[in-house]
mmCIF file of C-alpha atoms and ligand atoms in Angstrom:
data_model
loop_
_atom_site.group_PDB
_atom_site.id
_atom_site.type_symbol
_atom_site.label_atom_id
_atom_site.label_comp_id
_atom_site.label_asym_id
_atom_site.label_seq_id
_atom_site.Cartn_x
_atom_site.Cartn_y
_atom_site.Cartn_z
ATOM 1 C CA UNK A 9 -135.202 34.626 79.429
ATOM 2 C CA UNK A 10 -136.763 35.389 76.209
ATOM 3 C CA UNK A 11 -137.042 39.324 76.335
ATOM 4 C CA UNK A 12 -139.207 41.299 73.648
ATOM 5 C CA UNK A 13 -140.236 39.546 70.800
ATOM 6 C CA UNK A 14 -138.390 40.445 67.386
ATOM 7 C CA UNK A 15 -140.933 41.484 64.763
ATOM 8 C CA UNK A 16 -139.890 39.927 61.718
ATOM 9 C CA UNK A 17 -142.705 38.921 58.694
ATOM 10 C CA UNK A 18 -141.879 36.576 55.476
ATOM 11 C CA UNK A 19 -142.373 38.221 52.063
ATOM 12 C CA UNK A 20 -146.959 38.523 52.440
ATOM 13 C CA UNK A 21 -145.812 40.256 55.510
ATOM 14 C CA UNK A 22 -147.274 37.560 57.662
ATOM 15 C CA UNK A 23 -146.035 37.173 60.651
ATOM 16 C CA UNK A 24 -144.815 33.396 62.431
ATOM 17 C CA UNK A 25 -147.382 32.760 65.068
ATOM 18 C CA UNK A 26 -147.903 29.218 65.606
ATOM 19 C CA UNK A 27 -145.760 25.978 65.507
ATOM 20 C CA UNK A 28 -147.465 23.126 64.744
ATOM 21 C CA UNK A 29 -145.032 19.917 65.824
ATOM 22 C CA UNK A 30 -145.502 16.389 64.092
ATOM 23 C CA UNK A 31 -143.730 14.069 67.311
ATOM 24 C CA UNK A 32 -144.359 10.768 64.932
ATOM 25 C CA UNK A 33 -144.868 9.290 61.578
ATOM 26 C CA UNK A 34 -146.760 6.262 62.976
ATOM 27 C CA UNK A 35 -150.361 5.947 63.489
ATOM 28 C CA UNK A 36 -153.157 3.226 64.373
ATOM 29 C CA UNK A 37 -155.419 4.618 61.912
ATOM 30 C CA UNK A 38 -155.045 3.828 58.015
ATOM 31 C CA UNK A 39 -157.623 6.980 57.056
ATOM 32 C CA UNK A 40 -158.559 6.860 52.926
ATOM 33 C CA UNK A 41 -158.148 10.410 52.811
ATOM 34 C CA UNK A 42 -154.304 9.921 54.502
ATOM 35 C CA UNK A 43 -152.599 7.000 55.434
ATOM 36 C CA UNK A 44 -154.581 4.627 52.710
ATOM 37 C CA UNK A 45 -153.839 1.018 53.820
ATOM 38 C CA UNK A 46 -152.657 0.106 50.410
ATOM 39 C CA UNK A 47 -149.720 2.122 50.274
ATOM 40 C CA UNK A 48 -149.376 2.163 54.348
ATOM 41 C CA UNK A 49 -148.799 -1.760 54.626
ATOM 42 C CA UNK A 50 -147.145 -4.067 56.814
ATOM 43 C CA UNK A 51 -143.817 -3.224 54.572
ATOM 44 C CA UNK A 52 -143.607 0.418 54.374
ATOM 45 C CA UNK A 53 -140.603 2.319 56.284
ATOM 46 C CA UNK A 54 -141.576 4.242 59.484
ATOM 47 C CA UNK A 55 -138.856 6.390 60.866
ATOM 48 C CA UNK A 56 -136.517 4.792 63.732
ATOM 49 C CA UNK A 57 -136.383 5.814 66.784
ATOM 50 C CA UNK A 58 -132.778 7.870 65.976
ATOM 51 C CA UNK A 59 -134.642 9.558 63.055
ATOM 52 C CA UNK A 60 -137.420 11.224 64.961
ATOM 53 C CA UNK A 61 -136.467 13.947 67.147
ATOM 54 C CA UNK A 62 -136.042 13.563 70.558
ATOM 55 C CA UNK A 63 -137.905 15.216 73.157
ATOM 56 C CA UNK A 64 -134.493 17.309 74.234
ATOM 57 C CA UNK A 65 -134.536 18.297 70.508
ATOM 58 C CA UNK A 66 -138.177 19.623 70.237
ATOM 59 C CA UNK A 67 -137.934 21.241 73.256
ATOM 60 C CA UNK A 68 -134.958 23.436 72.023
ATOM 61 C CA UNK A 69 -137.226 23.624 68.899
ATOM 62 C CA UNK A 70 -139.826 25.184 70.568
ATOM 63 C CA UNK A 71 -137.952 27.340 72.723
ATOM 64 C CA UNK A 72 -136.370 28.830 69.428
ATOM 65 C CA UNK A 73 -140.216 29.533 67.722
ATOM 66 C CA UNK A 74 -141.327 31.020 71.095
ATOM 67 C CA UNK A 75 -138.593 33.522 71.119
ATOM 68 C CA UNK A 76 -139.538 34.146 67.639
ATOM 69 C CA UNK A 77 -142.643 34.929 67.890
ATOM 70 C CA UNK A 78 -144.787 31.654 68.530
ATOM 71 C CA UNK A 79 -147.315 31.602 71.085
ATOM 72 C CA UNK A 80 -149.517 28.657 70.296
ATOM 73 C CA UNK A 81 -147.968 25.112 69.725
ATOM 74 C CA UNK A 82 -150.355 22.039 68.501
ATOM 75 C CA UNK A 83 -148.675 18.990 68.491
ATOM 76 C CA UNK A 84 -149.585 16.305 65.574
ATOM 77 C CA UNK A 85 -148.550 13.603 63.538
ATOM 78 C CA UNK A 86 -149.146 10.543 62.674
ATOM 79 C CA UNK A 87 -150.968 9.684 66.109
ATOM 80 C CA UNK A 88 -149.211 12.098 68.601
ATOM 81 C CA UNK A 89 -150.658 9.635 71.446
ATOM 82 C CA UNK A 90 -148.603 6.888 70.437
ATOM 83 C CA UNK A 91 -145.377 8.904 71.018
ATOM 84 C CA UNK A 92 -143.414 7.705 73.933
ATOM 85 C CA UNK A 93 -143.050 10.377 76.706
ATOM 86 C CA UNK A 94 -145.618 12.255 75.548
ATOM 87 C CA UNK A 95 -146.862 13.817 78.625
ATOM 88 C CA UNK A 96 -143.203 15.060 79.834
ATOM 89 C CA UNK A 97 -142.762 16.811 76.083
ATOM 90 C CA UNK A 98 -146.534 18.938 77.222
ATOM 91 C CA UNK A 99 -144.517 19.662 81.068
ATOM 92 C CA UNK A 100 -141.890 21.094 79.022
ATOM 93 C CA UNK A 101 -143.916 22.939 76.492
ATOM 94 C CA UNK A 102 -145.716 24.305 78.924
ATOM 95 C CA UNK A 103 -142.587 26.090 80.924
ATOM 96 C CA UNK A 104 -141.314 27.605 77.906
ATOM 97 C CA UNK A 105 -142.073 31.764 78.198
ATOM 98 C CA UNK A 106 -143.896 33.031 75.475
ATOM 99 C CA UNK A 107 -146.309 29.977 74.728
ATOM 100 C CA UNK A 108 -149.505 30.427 76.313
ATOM 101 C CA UNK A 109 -151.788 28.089 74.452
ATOM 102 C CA UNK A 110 -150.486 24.176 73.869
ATOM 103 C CA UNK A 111 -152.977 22.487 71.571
ATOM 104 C CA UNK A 112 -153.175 18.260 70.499
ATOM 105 C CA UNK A 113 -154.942 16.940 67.359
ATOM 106 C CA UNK A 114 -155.734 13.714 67.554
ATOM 107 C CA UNK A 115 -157.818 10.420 66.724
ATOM 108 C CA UNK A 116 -158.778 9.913 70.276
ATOM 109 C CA UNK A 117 -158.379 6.085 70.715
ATOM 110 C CA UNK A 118 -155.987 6.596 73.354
ATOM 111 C CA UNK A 119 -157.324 9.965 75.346
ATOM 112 C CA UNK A 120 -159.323 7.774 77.979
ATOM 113 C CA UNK A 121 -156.019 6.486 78.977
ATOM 114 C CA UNK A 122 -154.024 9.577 78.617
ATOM 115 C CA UNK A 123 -156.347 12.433 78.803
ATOM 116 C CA UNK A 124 -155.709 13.582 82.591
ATOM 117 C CA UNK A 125 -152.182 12.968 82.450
ATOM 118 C CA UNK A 126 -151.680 15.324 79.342
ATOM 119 C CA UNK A 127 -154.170 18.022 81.235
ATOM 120 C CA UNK A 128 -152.177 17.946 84.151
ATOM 121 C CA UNK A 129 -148.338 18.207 82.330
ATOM 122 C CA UNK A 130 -150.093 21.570 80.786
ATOM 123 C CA UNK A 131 -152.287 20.520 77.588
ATOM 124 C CA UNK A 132 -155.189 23.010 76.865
ATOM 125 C CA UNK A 133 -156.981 21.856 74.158
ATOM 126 C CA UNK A 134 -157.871 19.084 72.281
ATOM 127 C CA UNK A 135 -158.707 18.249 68.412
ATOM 128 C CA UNK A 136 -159.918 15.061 68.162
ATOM 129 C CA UNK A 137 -160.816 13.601 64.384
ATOM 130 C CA UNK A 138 -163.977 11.498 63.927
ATOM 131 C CA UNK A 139 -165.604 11.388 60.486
ATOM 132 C CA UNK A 140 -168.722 9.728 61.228
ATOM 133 C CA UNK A 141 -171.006 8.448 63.658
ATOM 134 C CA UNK A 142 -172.150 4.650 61.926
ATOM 135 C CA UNK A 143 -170.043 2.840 63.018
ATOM 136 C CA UNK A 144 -170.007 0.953 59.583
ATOM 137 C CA UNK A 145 -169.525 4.418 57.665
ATOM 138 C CA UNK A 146 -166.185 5.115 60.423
ATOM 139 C CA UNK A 147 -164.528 1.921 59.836
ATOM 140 C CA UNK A 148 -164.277 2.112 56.359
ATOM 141 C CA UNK A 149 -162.678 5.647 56.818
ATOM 142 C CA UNK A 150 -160.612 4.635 59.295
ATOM 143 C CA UNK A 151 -159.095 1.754 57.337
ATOM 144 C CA UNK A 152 -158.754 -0.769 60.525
ATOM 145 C CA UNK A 153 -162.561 -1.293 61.404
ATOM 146 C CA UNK A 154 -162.870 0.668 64.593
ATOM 147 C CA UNK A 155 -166.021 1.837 65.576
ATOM 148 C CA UNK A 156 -167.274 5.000 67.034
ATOM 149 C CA UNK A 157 -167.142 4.410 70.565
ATOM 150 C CA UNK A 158 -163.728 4.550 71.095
ATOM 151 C CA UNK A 159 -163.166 7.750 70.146
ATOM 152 C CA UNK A 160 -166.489 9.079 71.615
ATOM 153 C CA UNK A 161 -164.697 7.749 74.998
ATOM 154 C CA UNK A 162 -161.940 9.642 74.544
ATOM 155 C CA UNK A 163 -164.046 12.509 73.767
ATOM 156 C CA UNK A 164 -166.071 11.871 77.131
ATOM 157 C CA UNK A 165 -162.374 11.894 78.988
ATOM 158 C CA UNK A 166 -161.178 14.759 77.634
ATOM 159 C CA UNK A 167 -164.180 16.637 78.554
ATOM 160 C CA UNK A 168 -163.671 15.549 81.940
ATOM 161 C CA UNK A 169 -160.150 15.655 82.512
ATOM 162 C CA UNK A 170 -161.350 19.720 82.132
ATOM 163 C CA UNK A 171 -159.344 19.672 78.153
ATOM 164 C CA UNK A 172 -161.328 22.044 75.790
ATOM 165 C CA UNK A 173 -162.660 19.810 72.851
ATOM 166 C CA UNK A 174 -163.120 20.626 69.497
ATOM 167 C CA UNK A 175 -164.230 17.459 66.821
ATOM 168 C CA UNK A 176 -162.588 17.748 63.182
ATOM 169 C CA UNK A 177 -164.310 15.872 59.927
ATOM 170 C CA UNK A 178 -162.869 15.468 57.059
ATOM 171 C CA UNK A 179 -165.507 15.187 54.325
ATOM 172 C CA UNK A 180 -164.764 12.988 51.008
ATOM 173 C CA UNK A 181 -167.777 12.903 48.728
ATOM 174 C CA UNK A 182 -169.442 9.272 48.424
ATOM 175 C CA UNK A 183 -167.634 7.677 51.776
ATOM 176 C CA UNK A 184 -168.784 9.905 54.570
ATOM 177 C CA UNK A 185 -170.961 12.825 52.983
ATOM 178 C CA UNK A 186 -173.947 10.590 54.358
ATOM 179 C CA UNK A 187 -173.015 11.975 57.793
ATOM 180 C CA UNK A 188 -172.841 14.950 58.031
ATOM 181 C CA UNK A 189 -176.157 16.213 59.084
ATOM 182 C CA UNK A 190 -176.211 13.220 62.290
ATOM 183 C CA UNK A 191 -172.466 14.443 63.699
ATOM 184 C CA UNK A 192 -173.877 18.309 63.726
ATOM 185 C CA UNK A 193 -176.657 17.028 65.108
ATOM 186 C CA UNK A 194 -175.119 14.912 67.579
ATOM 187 C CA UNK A 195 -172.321 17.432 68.239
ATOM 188 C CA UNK A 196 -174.843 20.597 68.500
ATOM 189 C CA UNK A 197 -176.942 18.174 71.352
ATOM 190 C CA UNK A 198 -173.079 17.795 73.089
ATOM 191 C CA UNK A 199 -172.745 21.586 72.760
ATOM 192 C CA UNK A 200 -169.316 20.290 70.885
ATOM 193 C CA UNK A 201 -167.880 22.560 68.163
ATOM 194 C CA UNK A 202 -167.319 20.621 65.218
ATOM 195 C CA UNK A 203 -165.581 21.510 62.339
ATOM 196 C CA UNK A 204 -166.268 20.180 58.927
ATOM 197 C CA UNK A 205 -162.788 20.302 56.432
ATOM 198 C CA UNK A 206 -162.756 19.521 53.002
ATOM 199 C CA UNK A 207 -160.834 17.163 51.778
ATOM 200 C CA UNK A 208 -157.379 18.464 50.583
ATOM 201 C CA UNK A 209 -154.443 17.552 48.247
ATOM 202 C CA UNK A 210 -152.157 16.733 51.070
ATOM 203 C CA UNK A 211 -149.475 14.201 50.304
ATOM 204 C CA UNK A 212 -149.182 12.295 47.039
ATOM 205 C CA UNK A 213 -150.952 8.655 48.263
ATOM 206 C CA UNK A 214 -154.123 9.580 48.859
ATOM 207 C CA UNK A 215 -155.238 9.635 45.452
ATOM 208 C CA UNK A 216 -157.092 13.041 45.608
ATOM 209 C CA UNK A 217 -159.086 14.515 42.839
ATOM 210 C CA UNK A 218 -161.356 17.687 43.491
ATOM 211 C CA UNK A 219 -164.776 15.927 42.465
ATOM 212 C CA UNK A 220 -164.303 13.793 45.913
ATOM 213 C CA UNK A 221 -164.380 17.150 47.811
ATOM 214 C CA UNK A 222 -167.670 18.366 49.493
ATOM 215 C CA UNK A 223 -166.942 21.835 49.516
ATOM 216 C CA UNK A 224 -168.129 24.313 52.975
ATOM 217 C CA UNK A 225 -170.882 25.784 50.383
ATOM 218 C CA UNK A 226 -172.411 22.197 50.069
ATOM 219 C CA UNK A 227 -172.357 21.228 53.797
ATOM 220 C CA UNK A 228 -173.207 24.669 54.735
ATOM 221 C CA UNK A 229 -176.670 24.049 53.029
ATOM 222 C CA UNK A 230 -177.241 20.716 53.950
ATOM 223 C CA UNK A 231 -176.866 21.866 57.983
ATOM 224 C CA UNK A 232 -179.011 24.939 57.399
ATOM 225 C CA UNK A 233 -181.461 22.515 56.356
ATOM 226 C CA UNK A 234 -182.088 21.528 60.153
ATOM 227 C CA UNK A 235 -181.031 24.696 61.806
ATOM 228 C CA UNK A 236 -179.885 28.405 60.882
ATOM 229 C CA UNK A 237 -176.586 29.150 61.237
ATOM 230 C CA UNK A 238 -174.960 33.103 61.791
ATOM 231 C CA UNK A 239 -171.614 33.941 61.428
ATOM 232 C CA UNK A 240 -169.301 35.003 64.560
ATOM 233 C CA UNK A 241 -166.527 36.823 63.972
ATOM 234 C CA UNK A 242 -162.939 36.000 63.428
ATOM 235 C CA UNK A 243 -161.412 35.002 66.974
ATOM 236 C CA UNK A 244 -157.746 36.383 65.828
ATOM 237 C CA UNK A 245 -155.350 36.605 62.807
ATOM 238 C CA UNK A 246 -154.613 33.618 60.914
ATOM 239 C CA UNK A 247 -158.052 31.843 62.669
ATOM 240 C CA UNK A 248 -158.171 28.769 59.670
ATOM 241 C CA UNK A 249 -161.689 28.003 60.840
ATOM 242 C CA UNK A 250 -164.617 30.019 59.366
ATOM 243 C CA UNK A 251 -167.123 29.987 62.544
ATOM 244 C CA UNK A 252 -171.145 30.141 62.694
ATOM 245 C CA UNK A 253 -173.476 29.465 65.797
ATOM 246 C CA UNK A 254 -176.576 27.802 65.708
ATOM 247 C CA UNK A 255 -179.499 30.926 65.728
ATOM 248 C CA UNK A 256 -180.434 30.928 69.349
ATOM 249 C CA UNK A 257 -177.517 29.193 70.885
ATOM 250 C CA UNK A 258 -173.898 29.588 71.952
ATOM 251 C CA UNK A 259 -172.995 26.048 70.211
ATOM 252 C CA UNK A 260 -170.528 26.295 67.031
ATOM 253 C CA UNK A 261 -169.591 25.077 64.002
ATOM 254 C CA UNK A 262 -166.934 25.705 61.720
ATOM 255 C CA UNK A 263 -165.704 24.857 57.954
ATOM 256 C CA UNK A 264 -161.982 24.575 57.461
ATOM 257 C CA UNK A 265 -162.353 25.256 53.690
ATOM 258 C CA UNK A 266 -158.645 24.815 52.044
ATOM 259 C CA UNK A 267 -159.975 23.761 48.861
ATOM 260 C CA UNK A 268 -162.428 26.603 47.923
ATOM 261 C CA UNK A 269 -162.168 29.636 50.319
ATOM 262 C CA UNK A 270 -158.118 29.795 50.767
ATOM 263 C CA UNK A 271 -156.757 31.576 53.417
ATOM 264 C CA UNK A 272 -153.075 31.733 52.954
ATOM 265 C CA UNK A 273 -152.668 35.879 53.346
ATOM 266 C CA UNK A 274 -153.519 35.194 57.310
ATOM 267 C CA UNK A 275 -151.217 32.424 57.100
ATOM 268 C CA UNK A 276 -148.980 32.643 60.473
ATOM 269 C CA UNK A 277 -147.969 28.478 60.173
ATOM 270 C CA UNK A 278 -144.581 26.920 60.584
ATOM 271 C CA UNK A 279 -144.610 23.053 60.419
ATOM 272 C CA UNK A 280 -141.731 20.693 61.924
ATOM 273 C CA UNK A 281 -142.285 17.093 61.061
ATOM 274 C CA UNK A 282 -141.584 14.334 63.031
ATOM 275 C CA UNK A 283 -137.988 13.894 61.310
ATOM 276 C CA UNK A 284 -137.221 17.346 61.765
ATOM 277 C CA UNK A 285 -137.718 19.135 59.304
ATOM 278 C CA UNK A 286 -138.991 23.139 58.950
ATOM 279 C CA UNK A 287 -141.917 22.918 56.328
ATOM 280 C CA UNK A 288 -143.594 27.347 55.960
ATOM 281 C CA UNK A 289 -146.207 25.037 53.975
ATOM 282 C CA UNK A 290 -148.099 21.959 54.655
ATOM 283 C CA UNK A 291 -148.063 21.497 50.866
ATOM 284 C CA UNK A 292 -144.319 22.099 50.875
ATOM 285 C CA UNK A 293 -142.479 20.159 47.888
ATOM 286 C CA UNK A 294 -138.898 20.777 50.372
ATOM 287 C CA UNK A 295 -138.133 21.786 53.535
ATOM 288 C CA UNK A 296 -134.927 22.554 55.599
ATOM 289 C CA UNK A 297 -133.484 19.999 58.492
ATOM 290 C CA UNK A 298 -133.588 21.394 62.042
ATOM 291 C CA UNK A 299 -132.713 18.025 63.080
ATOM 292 C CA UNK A 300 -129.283 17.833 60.945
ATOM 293 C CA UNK A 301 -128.598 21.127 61.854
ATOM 294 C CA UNK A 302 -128.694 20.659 65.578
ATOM 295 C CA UNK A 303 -126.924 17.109 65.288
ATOM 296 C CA UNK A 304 -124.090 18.845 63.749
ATOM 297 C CA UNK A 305 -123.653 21.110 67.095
ATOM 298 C CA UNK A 306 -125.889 24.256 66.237
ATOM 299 C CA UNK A 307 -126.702 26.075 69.478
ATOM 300 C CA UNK A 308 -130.103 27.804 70.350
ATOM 301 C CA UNK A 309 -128.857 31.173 68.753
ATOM 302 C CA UNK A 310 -127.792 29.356 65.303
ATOM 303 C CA UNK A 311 -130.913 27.825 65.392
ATOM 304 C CA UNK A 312 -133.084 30.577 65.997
ATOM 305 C CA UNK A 313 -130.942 33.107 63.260
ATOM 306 C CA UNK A 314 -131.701 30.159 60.669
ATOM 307 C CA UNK A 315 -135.580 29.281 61.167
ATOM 308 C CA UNK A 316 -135.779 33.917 60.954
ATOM 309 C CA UNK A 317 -133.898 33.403 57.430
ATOM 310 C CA UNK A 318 -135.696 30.912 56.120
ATOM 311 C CA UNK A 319 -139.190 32.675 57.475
ATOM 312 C CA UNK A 320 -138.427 36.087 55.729
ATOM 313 C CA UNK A 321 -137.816 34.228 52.763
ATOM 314 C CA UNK A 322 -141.269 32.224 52.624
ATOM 315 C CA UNK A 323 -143.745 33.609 49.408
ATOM 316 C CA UNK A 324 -145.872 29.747 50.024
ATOM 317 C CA UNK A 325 -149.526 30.309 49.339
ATOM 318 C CA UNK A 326 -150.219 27.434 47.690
ATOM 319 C CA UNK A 327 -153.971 27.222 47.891
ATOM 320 C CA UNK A 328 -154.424 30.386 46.635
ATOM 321 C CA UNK A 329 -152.277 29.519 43.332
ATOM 322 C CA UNK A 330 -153.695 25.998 43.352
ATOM 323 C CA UNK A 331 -154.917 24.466 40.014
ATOM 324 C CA UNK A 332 -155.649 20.502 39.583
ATOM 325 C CA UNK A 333 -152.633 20.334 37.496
ATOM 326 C CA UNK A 334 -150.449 20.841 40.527
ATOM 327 C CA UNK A 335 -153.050 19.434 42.727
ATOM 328 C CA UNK A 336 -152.318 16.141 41.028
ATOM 329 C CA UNK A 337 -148.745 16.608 39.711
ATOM 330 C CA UNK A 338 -146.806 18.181 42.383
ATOM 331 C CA UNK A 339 -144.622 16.929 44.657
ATOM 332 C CA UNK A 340 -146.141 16.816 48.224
ATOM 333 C CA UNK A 341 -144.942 15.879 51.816
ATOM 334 C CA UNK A 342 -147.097 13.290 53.177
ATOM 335 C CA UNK A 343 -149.695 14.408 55.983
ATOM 336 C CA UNK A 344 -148.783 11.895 58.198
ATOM 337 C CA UNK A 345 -144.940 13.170 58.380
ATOM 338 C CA UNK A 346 -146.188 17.108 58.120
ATOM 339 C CA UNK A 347 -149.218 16.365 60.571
ATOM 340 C CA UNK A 348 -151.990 18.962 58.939
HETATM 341 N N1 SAM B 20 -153.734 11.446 63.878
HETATM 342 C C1 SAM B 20 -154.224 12.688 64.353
HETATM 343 C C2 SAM B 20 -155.633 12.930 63.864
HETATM 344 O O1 SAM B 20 -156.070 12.259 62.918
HETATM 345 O O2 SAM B 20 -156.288 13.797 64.423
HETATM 346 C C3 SAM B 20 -153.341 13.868 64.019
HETATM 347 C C4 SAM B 20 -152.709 13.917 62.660
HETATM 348 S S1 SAM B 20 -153.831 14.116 61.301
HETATM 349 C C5 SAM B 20 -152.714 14.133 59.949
HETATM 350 C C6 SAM B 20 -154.329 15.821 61.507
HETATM 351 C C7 SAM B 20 -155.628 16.216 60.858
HETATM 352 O O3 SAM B 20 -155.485 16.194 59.468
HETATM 353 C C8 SAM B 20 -156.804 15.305 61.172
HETATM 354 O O4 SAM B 20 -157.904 16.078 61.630
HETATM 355 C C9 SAM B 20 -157.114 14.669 59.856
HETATM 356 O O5 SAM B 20 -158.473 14.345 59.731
HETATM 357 C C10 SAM B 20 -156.670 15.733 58.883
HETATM 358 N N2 SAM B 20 -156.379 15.243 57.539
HETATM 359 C C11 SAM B 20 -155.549 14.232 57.196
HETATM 360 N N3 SAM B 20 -155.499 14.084 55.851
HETATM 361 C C12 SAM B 20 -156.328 15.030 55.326
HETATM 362 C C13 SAM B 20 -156.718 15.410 54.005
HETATM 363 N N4 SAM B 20 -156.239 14.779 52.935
HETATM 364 N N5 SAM B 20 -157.572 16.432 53.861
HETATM 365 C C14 SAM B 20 -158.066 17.086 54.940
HETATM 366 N N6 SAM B 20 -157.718 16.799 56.203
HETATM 367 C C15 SAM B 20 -156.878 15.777 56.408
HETATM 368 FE FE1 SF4 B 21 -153.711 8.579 61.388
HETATM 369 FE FE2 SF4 B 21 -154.640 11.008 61.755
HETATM 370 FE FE3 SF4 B 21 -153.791 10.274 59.350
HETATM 371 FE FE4 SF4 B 21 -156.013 9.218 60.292
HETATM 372 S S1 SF4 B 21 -155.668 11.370 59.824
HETATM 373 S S2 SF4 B 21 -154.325 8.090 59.331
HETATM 374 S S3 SF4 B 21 -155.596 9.112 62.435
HETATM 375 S S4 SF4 B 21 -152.542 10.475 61.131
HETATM 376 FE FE1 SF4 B 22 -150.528 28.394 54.717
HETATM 377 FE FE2 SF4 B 22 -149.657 26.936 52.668
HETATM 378 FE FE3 SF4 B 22 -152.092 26.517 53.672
HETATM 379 FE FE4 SF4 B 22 -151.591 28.748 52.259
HETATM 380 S S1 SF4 B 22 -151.538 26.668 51.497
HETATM 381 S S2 SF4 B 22 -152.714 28.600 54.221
HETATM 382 S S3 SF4 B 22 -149.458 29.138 52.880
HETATM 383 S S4 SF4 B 22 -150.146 26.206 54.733
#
């Protein structure tokens, strides 16, 4: 029993509002823009099975955030699909009092076998990545060279396994910028809410330098080129996506614009990566262990007292301070361990 909900806000006076859970490093994807083949090769380290947490673990996690405050969880990673037990970590999610909306991002290769199973444990909504609609265009992106239909299966399944779906793109200038008028069109026919996101600093491997970002201004002007767009309103506090509709419609589309519209004073975010760790930024240089912490016998209460210090001690807003000196020079956690 979780009781009334402490009011506590970090030093912005923003409140903690959402947990967003990376459940593993791994991934079948090698995307450019995060888990570049080069540096994601046949030898690189992926976290044991001891290292990640275990389902027990994130559970007690969760449990903690909820009584904190948290009432929307998304689960990430790497590829969350690929996480054993997946399904039984959404039952569990789902039971905890206080969360009332249980999210997945996710490249979608795997929903047409898993999509029902995850609706029925208690999964609400889906996120599923695709950044382009040639298949050519796609594979190069995805590093592995596979094509669109895959994922536009899984899209199809979660549709009708009853999931709401919502498509992300990530945008890098002279690899996918060709496509982004054909996936609004395509999405807008679907009456699928896409979401455009520039292409951020995340990480330190993905080589990222701000003339390979489109920004939301750019794309913006490119789709109003085949249909006007209107703003809606923000749906809450902390909403990262700036929404429109197409004029005379109820279809949307929205820009997740890190890069040149920050939006770090609504910024209600705390990140656990798949090794357990507490990042209050996903462009955290350092975070704190949740995982050592509870393998050295911390109970729920410990727990819970530590994640309130270290929240009313967070002052990240990182994009807003952002320059391309720290851009390129700072010390980042990798998006595939953080989970975006
Ligand atoms: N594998 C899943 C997927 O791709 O949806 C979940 C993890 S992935 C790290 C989460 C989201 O971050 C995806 O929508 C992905 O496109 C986005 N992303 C990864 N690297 C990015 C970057 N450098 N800039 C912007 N978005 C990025
Ligand atoms: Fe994998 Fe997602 Fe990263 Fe692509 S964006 S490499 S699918 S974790
Ligand atoms: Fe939140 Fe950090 Fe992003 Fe700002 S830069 S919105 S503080 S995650």
């Amino acid at each position: 029993m979780s009781g009334a909900k402490p009011i506590f806000v970090d030093r912005w006076n923003r409140p903690l509002r959402d947990l967003r859970i990376s459940v593993t490093d791994q991934c079948n994807f090698r995307c450019v823009y995060c888990m570049p083949a080069e540096i994601f090769g046949p030898n690189f380290r992926f976290l044991r099975e001891d290292e990640l947490l275990t389902i027990d673990e994130m559970v007690l996690i969760a449990e903690c955030f909820a009584e904190l405050g948290a009432e929307k969880v998304r689960i990430t990673g790497g590829e969350p699909l690929l996480r054993k037990e997946l399904p039984l970590f959404v039952e569990r999610l789902a039971a905890i009092e206080g969360i009332r909306d249980i999210a997945l991002t996710t490249n979608g290769v795997h929903l047409v076998k898993m999509a029902a199973r995850l609706k029925e444990a208690g999964l609400q909504r889906v996120n599923v990545s695709l950044d382009a609609l040639e298949d050519e265009v796609f594979k190069k992106m995805n590093g592995v060279g596979v094509g669109v239909q895959p994922v536009l299966k899984g899209i199809a399944a979660a549709k009708a396994a009853g999931l709401s779906v919502k498509v992300n793109m990530v945008v890098k200038k002279g690899w996918n910028d060709s496509q982004i008028i054909p996936m609004a069109k395509y999405f807008k026919e679907q009456d699928i809410p896409l979401r455009f996101i520039e292409f951020m600093d995340v990480g330190t491997s993905n080589g990222w330098d701000v003339a390979q970002v489109v920004t939301k201004k750019e794309i913006y002007k490119q789709i109003q080129t085949f249909h006007p767009l209107e703003p809606l309103e923000q749906a809450y506090f902390g909403e990262v996506a700036s929404r429109y509709r197409y004029v005379g419609t109820n279809t949307e589309v929205g820009f997740i614009a890190s890069v040149t519209e920050s939006f770090c004073a609504s910024c209600t975010r705390a990140r656990v990566s798949a090794d357990g760790t507490l990042y209050t930024c996903l462009f955290a240089s350092e975070g704190v262990s949740l995982k050592h912490l509870l393998r050295q016998g911390a109970d729920k209460a410990a727990v819970k007292q530590f994640v309130m210090d270290v929240w009313m001690k967070r002052t990240d807003r990182y994009s807003e301070e952002r320059t391309e000196q720290t851009a390129k020079t700072r010390k980042k956690i990798e998006m595939s361990y953080i989970g975006g």
